[in-house]
Coordinates of C-alpha atoms in Angstrom, one line a residue:
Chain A
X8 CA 87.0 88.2 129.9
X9 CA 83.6 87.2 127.9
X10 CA 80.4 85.3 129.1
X11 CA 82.3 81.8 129.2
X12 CA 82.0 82.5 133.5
X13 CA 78.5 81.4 132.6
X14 CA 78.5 78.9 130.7
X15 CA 80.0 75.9 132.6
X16 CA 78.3 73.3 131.7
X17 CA 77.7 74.0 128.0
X18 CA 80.5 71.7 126.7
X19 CA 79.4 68.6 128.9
X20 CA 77.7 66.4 126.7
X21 CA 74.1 65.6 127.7
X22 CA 70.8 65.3 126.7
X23 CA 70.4 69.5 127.1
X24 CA 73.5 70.7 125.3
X25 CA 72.6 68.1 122.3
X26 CA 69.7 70.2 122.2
X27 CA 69.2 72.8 119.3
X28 CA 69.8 76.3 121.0
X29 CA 66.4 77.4 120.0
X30 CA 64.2 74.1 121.8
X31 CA 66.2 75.5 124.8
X32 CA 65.8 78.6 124.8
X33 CA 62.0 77.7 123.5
X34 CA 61.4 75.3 126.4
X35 CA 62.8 78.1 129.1
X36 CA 60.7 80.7 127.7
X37 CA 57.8 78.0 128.1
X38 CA 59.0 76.9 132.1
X39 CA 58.7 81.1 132.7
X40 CA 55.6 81.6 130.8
X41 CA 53.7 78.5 132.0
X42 CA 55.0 79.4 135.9
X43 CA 53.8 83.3 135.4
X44 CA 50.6 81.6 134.4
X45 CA 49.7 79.7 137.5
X46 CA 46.9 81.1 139.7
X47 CA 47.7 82.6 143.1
X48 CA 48.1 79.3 145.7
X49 CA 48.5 77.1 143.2
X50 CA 51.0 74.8 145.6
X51 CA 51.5 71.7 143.6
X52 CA 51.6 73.0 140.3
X53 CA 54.6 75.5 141.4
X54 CA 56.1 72.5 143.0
X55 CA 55.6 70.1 139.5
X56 CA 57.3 73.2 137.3
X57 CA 60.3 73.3 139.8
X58 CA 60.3 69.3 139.2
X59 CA 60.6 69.6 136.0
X60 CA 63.6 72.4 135.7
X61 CA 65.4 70.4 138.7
X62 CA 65.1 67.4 136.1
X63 CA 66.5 69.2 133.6
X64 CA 69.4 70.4 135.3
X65 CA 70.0 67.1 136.7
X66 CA 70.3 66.1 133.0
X67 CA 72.3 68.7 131.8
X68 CA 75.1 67.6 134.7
X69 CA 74.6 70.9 136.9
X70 CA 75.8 70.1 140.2
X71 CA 73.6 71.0 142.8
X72 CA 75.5 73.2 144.8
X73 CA 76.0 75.2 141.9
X74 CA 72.8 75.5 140.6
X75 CA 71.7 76.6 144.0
X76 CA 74.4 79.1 144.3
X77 CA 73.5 80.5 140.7
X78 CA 69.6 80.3 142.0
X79 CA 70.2 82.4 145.0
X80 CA 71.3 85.1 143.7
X81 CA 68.4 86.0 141.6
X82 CA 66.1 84.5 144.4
X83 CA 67.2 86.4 146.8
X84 CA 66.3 89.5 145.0
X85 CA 63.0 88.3 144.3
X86 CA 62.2 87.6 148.1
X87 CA 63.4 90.9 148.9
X88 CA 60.9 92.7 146.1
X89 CA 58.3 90.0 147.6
X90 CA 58.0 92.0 150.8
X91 CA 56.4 94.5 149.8
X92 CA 53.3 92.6 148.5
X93 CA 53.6 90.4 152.2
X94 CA 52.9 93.7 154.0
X95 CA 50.7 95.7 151.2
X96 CA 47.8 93.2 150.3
X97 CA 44.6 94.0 152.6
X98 CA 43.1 91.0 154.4
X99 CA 42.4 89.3 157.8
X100 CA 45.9 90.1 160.2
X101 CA 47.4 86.9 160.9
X102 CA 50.7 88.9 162.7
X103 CA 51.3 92.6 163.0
X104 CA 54.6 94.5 164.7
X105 CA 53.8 98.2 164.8
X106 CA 51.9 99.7 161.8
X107 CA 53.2 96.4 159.3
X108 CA 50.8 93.9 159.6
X109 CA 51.1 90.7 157.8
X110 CA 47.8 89.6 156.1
X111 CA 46.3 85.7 155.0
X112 CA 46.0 86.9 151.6
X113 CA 49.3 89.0 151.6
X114 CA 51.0 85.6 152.8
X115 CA 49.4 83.9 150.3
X116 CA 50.3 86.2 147.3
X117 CA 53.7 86.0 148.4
X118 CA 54.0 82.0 148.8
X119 CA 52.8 82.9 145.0
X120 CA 55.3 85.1 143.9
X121 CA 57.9 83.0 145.1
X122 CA 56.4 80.2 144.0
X123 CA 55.9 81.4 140.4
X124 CA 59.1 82.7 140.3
X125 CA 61.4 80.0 140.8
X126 CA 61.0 77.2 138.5
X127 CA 61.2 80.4 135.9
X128 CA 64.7 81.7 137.5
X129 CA 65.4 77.7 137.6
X130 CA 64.8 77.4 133.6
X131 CA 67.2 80.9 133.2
X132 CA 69.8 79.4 135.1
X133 CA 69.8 75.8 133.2
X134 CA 69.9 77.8 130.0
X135 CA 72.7 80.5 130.9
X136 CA 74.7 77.4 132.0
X137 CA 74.4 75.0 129.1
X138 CA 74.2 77.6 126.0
X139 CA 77.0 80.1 125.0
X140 CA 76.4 83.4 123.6
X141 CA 76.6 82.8 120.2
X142 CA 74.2 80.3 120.3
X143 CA 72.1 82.4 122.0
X144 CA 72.3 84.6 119.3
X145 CA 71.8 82.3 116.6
X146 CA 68.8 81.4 118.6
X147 CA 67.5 84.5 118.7
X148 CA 68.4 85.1 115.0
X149 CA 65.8 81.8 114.1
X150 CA 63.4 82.7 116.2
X151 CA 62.7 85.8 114.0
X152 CA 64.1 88.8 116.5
X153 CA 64.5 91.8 114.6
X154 CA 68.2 91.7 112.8
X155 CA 68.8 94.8 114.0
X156 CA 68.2 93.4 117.6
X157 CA 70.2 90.7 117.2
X158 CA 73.6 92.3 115.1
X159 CA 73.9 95.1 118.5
X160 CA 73.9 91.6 120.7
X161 CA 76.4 90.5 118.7
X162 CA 78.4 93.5 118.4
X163 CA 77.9 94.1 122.2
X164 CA 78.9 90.9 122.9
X165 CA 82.7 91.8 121.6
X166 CA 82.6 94.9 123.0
X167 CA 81.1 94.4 126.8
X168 CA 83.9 92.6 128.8
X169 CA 86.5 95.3 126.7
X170 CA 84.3 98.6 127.9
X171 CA 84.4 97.0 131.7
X172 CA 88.1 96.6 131.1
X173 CA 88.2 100.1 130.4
X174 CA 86.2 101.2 132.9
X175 CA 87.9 99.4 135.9
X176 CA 91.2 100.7 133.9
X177 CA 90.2 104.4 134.1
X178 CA 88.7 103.6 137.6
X179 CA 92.4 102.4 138.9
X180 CA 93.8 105.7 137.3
X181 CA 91.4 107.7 139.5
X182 CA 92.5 106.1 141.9
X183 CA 96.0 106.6 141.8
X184 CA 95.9 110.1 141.4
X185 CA 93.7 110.4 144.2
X186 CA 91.1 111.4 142.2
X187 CA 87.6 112.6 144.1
X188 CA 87.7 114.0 147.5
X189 CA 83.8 113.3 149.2
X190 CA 80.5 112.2 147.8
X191 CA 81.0 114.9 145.1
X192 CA 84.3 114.7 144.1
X193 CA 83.9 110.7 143.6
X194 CA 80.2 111.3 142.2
X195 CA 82.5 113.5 139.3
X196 CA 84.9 111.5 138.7
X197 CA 82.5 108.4 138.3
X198 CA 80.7 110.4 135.6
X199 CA 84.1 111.5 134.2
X200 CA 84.9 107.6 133.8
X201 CA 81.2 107.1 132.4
X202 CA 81.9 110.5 130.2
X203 CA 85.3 109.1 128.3
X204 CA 84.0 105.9 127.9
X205 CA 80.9 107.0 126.2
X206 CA 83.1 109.1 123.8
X207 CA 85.6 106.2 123.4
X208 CA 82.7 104.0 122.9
X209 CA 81.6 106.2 119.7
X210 CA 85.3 106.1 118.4
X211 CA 85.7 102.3 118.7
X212 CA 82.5 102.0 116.8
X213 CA 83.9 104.2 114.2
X214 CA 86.6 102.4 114.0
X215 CA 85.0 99.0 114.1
X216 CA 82.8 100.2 111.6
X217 CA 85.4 100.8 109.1
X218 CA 87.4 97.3 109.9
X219 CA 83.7 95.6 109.4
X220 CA 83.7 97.4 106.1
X221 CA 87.0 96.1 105.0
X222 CA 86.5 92.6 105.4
X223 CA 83.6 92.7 103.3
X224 CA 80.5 93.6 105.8
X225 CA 77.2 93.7 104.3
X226 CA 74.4 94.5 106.8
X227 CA 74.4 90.6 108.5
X228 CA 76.9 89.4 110.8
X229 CA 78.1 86.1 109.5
X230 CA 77.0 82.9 111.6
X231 CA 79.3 80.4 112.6
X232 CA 78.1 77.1 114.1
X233 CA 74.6 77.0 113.2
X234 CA 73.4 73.2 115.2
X235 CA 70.1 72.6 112.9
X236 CA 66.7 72.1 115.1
X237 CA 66.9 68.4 114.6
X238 CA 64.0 65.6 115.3
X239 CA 65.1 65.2 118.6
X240 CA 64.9 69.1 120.3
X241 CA 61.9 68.8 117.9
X242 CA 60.3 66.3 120.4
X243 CA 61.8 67.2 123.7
X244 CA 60.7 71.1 123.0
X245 CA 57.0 69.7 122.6
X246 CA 57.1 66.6 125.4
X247 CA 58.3 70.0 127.6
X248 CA 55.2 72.4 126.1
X249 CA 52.9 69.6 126.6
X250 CA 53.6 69.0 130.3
X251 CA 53.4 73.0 130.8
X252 CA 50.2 73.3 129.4
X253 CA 49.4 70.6 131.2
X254 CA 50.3 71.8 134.8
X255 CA 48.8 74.8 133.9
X256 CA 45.3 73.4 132.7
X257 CA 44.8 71.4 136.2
X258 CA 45.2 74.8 137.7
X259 CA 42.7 76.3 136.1
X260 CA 40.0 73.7 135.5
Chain B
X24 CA 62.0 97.6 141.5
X25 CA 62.3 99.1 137.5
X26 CA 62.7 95.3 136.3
X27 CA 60.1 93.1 137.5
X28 CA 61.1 89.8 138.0
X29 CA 58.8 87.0 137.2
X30 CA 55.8 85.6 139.3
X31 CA 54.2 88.8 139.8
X32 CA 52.7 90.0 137.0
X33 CA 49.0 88.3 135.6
X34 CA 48.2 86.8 132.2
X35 CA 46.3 89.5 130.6
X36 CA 49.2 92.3 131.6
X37 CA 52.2 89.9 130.6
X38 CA 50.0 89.8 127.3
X39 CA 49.1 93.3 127.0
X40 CA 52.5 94.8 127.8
X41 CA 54.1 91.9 125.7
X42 CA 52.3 92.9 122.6
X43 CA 52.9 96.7 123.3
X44 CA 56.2 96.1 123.4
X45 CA 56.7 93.7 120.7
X46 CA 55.2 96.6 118.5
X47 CA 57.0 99.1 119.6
X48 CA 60.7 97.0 119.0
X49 CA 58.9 96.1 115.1
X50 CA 58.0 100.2 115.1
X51 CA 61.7 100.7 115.5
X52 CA 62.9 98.4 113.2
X53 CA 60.6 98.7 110.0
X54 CA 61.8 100.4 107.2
X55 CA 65.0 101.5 108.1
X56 CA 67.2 98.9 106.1
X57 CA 69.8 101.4 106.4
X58 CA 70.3 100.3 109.9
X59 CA 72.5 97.5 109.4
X60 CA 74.7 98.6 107.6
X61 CA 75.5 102.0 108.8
X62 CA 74.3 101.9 112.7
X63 CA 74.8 99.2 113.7
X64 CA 78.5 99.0 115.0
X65 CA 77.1 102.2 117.1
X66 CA 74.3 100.8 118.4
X67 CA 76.3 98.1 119.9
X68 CA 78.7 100.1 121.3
X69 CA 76.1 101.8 122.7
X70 CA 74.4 98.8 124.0
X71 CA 77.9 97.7 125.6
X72 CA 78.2 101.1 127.2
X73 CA 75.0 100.7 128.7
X74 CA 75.4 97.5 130.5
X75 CA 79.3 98.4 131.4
X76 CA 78.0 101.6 133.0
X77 CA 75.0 100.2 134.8
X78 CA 77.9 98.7 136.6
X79 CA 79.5 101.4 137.7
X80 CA 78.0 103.0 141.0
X81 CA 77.4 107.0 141.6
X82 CA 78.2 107.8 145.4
X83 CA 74.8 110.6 146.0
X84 CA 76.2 111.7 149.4
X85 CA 75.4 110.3 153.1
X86 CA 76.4 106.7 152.3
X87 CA 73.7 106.5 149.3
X88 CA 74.5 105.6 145.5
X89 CA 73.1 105.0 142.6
X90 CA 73.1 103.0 138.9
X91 CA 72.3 105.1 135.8
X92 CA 69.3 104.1 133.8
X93 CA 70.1 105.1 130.7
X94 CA 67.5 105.4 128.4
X95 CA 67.2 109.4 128.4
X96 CA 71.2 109.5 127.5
X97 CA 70.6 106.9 125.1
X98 CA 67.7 108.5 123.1
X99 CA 69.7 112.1 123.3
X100 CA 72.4 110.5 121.6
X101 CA 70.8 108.6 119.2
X102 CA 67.1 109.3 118.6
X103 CA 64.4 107.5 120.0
X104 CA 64.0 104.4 117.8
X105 CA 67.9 103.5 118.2
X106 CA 67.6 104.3 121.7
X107 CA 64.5 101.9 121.9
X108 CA 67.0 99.2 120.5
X109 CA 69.2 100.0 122.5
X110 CA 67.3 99.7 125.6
X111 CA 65.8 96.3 124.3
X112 CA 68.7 94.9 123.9
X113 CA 70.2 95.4 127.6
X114 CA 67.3 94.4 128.8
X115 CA 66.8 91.3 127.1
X116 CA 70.4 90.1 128.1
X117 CA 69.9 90.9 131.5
X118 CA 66.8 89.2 131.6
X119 CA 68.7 85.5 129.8
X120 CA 72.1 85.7 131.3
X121 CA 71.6 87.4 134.7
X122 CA 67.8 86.7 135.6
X123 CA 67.9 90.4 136.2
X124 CA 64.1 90.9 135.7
X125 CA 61.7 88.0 134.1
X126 CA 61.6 86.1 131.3
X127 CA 58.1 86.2 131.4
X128 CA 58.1 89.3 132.2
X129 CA 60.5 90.8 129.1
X130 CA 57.3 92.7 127.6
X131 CA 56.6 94.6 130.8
X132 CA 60.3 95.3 131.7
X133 CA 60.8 96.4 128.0
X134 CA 57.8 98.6 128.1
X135 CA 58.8 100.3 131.2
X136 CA 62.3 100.7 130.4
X137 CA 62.5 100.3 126.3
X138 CA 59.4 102.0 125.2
X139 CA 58.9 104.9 127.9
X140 CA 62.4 105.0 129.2
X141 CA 63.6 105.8 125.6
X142 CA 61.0 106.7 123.3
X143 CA 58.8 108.5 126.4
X144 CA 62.3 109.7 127.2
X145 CA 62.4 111.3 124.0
X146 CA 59.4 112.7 123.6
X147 CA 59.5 114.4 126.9
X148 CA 63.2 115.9 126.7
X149 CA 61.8 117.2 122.9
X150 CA 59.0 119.1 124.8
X151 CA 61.5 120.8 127.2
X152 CA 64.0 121.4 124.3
X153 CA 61.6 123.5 122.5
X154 CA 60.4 125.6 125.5
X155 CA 63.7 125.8 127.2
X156 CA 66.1 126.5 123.9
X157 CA 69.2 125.3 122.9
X158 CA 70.9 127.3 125.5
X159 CA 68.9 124.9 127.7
X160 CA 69.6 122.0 126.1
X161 CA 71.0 120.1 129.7
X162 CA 68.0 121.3 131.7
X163 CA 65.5 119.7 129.1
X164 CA 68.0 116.4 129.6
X165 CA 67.5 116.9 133.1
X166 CA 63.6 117.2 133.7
X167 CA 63.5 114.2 130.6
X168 CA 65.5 112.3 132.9
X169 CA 63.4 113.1 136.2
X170 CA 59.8 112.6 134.8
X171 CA 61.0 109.6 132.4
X172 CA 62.1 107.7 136.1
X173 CA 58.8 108.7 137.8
X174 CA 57.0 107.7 134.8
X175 CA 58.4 104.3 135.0
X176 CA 57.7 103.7 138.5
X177 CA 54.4 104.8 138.2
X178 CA 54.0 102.3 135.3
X179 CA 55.8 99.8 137.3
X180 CA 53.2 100.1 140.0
X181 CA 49.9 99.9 138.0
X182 CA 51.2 96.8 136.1
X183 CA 51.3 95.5 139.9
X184 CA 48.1 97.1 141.4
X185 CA 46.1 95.3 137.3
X186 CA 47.9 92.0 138.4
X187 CA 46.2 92.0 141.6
X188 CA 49.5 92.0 143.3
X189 CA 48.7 94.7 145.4
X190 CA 46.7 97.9 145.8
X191 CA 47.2 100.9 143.5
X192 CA 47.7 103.6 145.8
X193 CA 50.2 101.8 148.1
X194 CA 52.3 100.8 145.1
X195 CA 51.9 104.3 143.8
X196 CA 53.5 105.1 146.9
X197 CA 55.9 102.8 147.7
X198 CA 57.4 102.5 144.5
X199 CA 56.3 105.7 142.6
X200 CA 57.7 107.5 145.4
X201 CA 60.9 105.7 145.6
X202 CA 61.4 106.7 141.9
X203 CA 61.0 110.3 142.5
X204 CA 64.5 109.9 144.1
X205 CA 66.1 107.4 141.4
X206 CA 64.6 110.3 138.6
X207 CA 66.4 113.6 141.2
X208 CA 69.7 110.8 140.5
X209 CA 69.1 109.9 137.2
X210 CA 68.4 113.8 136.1
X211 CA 71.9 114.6 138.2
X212 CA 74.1 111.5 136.6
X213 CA 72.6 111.9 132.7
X214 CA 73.7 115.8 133.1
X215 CA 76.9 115.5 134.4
X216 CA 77.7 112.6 132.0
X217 CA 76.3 114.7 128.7
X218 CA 77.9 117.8 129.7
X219 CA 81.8 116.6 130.0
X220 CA 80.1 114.8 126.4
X221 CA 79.5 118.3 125.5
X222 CA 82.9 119.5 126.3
X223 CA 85.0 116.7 124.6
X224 CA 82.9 116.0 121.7
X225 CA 80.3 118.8 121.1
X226 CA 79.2 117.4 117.9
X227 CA 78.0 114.5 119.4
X228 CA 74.9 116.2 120.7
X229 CA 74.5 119.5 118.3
X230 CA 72.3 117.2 115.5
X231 CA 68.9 118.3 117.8
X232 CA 66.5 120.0 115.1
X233 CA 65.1 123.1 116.1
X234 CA 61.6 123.5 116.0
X235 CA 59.8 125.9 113.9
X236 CA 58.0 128.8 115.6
X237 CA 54.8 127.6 115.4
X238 CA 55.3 124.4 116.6
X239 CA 57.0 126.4 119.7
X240 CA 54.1 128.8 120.1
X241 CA 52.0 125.8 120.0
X242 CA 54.3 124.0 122.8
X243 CA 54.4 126.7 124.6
X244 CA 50.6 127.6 124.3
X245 CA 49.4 124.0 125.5
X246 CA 52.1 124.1 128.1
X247 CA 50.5 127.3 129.7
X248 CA 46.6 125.9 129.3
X249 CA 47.6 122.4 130.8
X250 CA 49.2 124.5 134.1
X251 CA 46.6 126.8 134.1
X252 CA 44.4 124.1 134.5
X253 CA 46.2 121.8 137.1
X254 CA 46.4 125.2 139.2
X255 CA 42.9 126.8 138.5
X256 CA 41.0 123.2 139.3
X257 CA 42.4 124.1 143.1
X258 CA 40.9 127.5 143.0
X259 CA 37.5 125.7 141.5
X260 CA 34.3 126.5 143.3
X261 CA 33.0 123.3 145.0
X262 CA 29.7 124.6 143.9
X263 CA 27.2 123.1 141.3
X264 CA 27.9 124.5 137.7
X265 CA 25.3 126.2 135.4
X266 CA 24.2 122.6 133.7
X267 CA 24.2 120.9 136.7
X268 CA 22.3 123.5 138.4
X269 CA 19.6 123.8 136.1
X270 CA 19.1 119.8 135.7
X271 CA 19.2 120.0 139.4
X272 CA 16.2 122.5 139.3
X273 CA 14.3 120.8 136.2
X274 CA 14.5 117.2 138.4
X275 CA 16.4 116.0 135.6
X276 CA 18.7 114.4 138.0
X277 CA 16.3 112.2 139.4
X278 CA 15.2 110.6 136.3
X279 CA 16.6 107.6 135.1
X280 CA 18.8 106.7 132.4
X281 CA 16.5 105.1 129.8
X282 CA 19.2 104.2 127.0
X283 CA 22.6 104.3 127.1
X284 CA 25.8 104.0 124.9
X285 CA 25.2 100.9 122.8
X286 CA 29.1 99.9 123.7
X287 CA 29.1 100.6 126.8
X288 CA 29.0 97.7 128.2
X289 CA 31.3 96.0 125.3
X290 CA 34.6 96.4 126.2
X291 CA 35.8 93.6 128.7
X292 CA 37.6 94.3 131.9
X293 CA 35.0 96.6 133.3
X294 CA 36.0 100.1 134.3
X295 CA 39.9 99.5 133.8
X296 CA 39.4 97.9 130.8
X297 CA 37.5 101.0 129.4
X298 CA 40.3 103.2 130.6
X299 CA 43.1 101.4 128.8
X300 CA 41.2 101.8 125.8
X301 CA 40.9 105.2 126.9
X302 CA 44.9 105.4 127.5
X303 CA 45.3 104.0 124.3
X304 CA 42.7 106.0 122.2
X305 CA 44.6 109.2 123.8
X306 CA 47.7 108.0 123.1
X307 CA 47.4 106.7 119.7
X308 CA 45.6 110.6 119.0
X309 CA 48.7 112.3 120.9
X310 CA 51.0 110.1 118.9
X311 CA 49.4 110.7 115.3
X312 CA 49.6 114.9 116.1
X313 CA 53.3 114.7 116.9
X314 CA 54.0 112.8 114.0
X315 CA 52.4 115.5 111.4
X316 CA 54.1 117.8 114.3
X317 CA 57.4 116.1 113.6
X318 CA 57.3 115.1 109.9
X319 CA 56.7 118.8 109.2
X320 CA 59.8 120.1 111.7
X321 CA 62.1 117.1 109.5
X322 CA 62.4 116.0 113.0
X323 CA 61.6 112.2 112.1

């Protein structure tokens, strides 16, 4: 197992994955920041940053019905947390069932969240599926994130999918032995599982240490296909920082 | 709701808690070369175990479960810059690859779960170490664990009440209140994971300094004022005090305020943003005395 269940659509050649890994991840972080930016109702601004990451993804190859399906996910989670603000926010009730009444400005605020929060989960979802991990990394790595930051991704990276492993190993041997009778008994042998893998996770980075050590480790991981920020991501990165700023001026002024 | 997706947080508290953060992840990196070289291949397993675990789900009785948090465990194990890291780093990849909380919104997320999660974590399982003993040592995991959750849903709701999102005292409610059950979880599930720890590996968790008895008579002799004084302000008379009853007989109260503070109407943000510089003029104090607290215990 590893993160390649993510990244589809990183090997299709296009305009996106010719991109340097830092313009992406560059011009995502600027989609999200630009979106959380927008004032409260601001309709067709919202509606200009989703154009924008659907245009994207239409350039990077995603097909639709997957990017929707990776979209609603995510979405769906955000609607739920969105609730709360539709019944919370004081204002004139336009609908009310019992004590939860829904308010203009509580609909309004969350039209907003919504709103705001897709073409950002839009952008995530065009990068996840274009860029592997390791270019992630290296992006991280050139965008100045502290090494120590950026050498645990790494070493988390090889170690994730092989802890889960673990996990859903020792998991199947509870299992079998009938293992945990009741909330309790399952409750203990969940935080047995959790227990032994925490302990095993300390020995495998013993032991990863020591193999790191051999092959000549020296503090920095080493970096393997490092794809130069070129002219091009150059001037896609600032065509997409320009329209941003741009959407998000004409909601302001 | 501990990882706030984006769309609902405003500019200035994605700024605020952005930089916050950002200093808090450079505090925990700066000057410690030796972390490289030496850490590293354990802060990753660490980080791995973190996201693995968050996986798995603990069944709390009458169809109910939860996830484990982490960041108490975390800074237990490994102190609370490396648990920062740690933290930081789960976060961040949940947050690119599974759009588990907002891009936007990474500085927020980190402070609430990074930065108070860990290092709060920390700092509050330290306190109950040194009253409870090393006897104790679970029980201070336990209430680090508890308060650390409400602490972070309590954060979680005034980032959401300064954004305008909605008011502070239903969010207080709503999702302070929900944490109070996710801390009673997180206290139970952080326990019963360090104490089979305990049993296998013992060593694991015996490198907690002991503090020196003053710092403990100190602890302890704050800890007893700061009850006291929760407890004695209900038994308060509702009654003027000397100083306001003797400006109430001079007619003091009636006259006005000729000057006043030559700052007082400086800081932007009106009364909230003079009590985040209040927050952060308390903190920053609290922080420098638990340093010179710290530095002289060899505990940093």
């Amino acid at each position: 197992m590893s993160f390649r269940h993510l990244d589809h659509w990183a090997e299709v050649p296009s305009l996106v994955t010719r991109l340097a890994p830092p313009a992406r991840l560059l011009a995502m972080v600027a989609v999200a920041l630009g979106a959380a930016l927008l004032p409260m109702g601001a309709w067709p601004q919202m509606a200009a940053l989703l154009v924008l990451v659907l245009a994207f993804a239409a350039t990077a190859r995603i097909p639709a019905p997957a990017f929707a399906a990776r979209l609603a996910g995510p979405l769906f989670l955000v609607l739920l947390a969105s609730c709360a603000v539709l019944v919370l926010a004081p204002g004139e009730p336009l609908w009310a069932l019992g004590p939860i009444r829904v308010t203009d400005t509580g609909l309004v605020r969350f039209g907003s969240v919504v709103g705001r929060a897709t073409p950002a989960l839009g952008a995530a979802v065009v990068l996840v599926s274009t860029l592997r991990f390791p270019e992630l990394l290296e992006a991280l790595r050139k965008l100045r994130l502290p090494s120590a930051v950026t050498t645990a991704l790494g070493l988390s990276y090889r170690l994730l999918y092989t802890l889960a492993d673990e996990i859903e190993r020792l998991r199947r041997a509870a299992r079998s032995r009938n293992a945990g009778h009741g909330a309790a008994g399952r409750r203990r042998t969940a935080m047995g599982i959790a227990a032994a893998s925490l302990v095993r996770s300390y020995a495998r980075s013993e032991r990863v240490h020591r193999a790191m050590l051999a092959r000549g480790y020296s503090g920095a991981l080493p970096q393997l296909h490092a794809q130069p920020m070129d002219v091009r991501s150059v001037v896609v990165l600032l065509a997409v920082s320009a329209i941003v700023l741009l959407v998000v001026s004409s909601a302001w002024l | 709701m501990a990882h706030i997706p984006d769309g609902f947080l405003s500019a200035p508290v994605l700024v605020g808690t952005a930089a916050a953060s950002a200093g808090a992840v450079v505090a925990a990196t700066r000057g410690r070369a030796r972390f490289a070289e030496r850490r590293a291949p354990l802060l990753g397993a660490l980080t791995a175990f973190v996201f693995a675990v968050q996986m798995l789900n603990f069944p709390l009785g009458a169809g109910a479960s939860a996830h484990l948090l982490g960041g108490v465990l975390v800074a237990v194990m490994v102190g609370p810059w490396d648990g920062i890291l740690v933290i930081f780093s789960v976060v961040l990849v949940q947050a690119l690859l599974f759009q588990d909380g907002g891009i936007a919104a990474l500085g927020a997320n980190t402070l609430n779960l990074a930065v108070l999660g860990a290092g709060g974590g920390w700092l509050v399982y330290r306190w109950a170490f040194i009253l409870a003993g090393r006897s104790r040592q679970l029980l201070a995991v336990g209430i680090a664990a508890f308060f650390v959750a409400v602490l972070t849903g309590g954060a979680v709701a005034a980032e959401l009440a300064l954004s305008g999102a909605v008011p502070l005292t239903p969010a207080l409610v709503a999702v302070g209140g929900s944490h109070v059950l996710v801390g009673l979880s997180e206290a139970l599930i952080t326990v019963g994971i360090l104490r089979m720890v305990r049993r296998a590996r013992p060593e694991l968790l015996a490198d907690a300094p002991l503090p020196s008895a003053v710092t403990r008579r100190w602890v302890v002799g704050t800890t007893a004022a700061a009850v006291l004084l929760a407890a004695g302000s209900y038994l308060a008379s509702t009654r003027p005090d000397a100083l306001e009853a003797a400006v109430a007989r001079l007619g003091l109260d009636r006259v006005g305020v000729a000057t006043s503070l030559p700052w007082a109407d400086w800081w932007p943000g009106g009364p909230w943003g003079r009590a985040l510089v209040g927050i952060a003029a308390a903190f920053g104090l609290a922080w420098l005395v638990f340093r010179v607290a710290a530095r002289r215990d060899g505990a940093l």
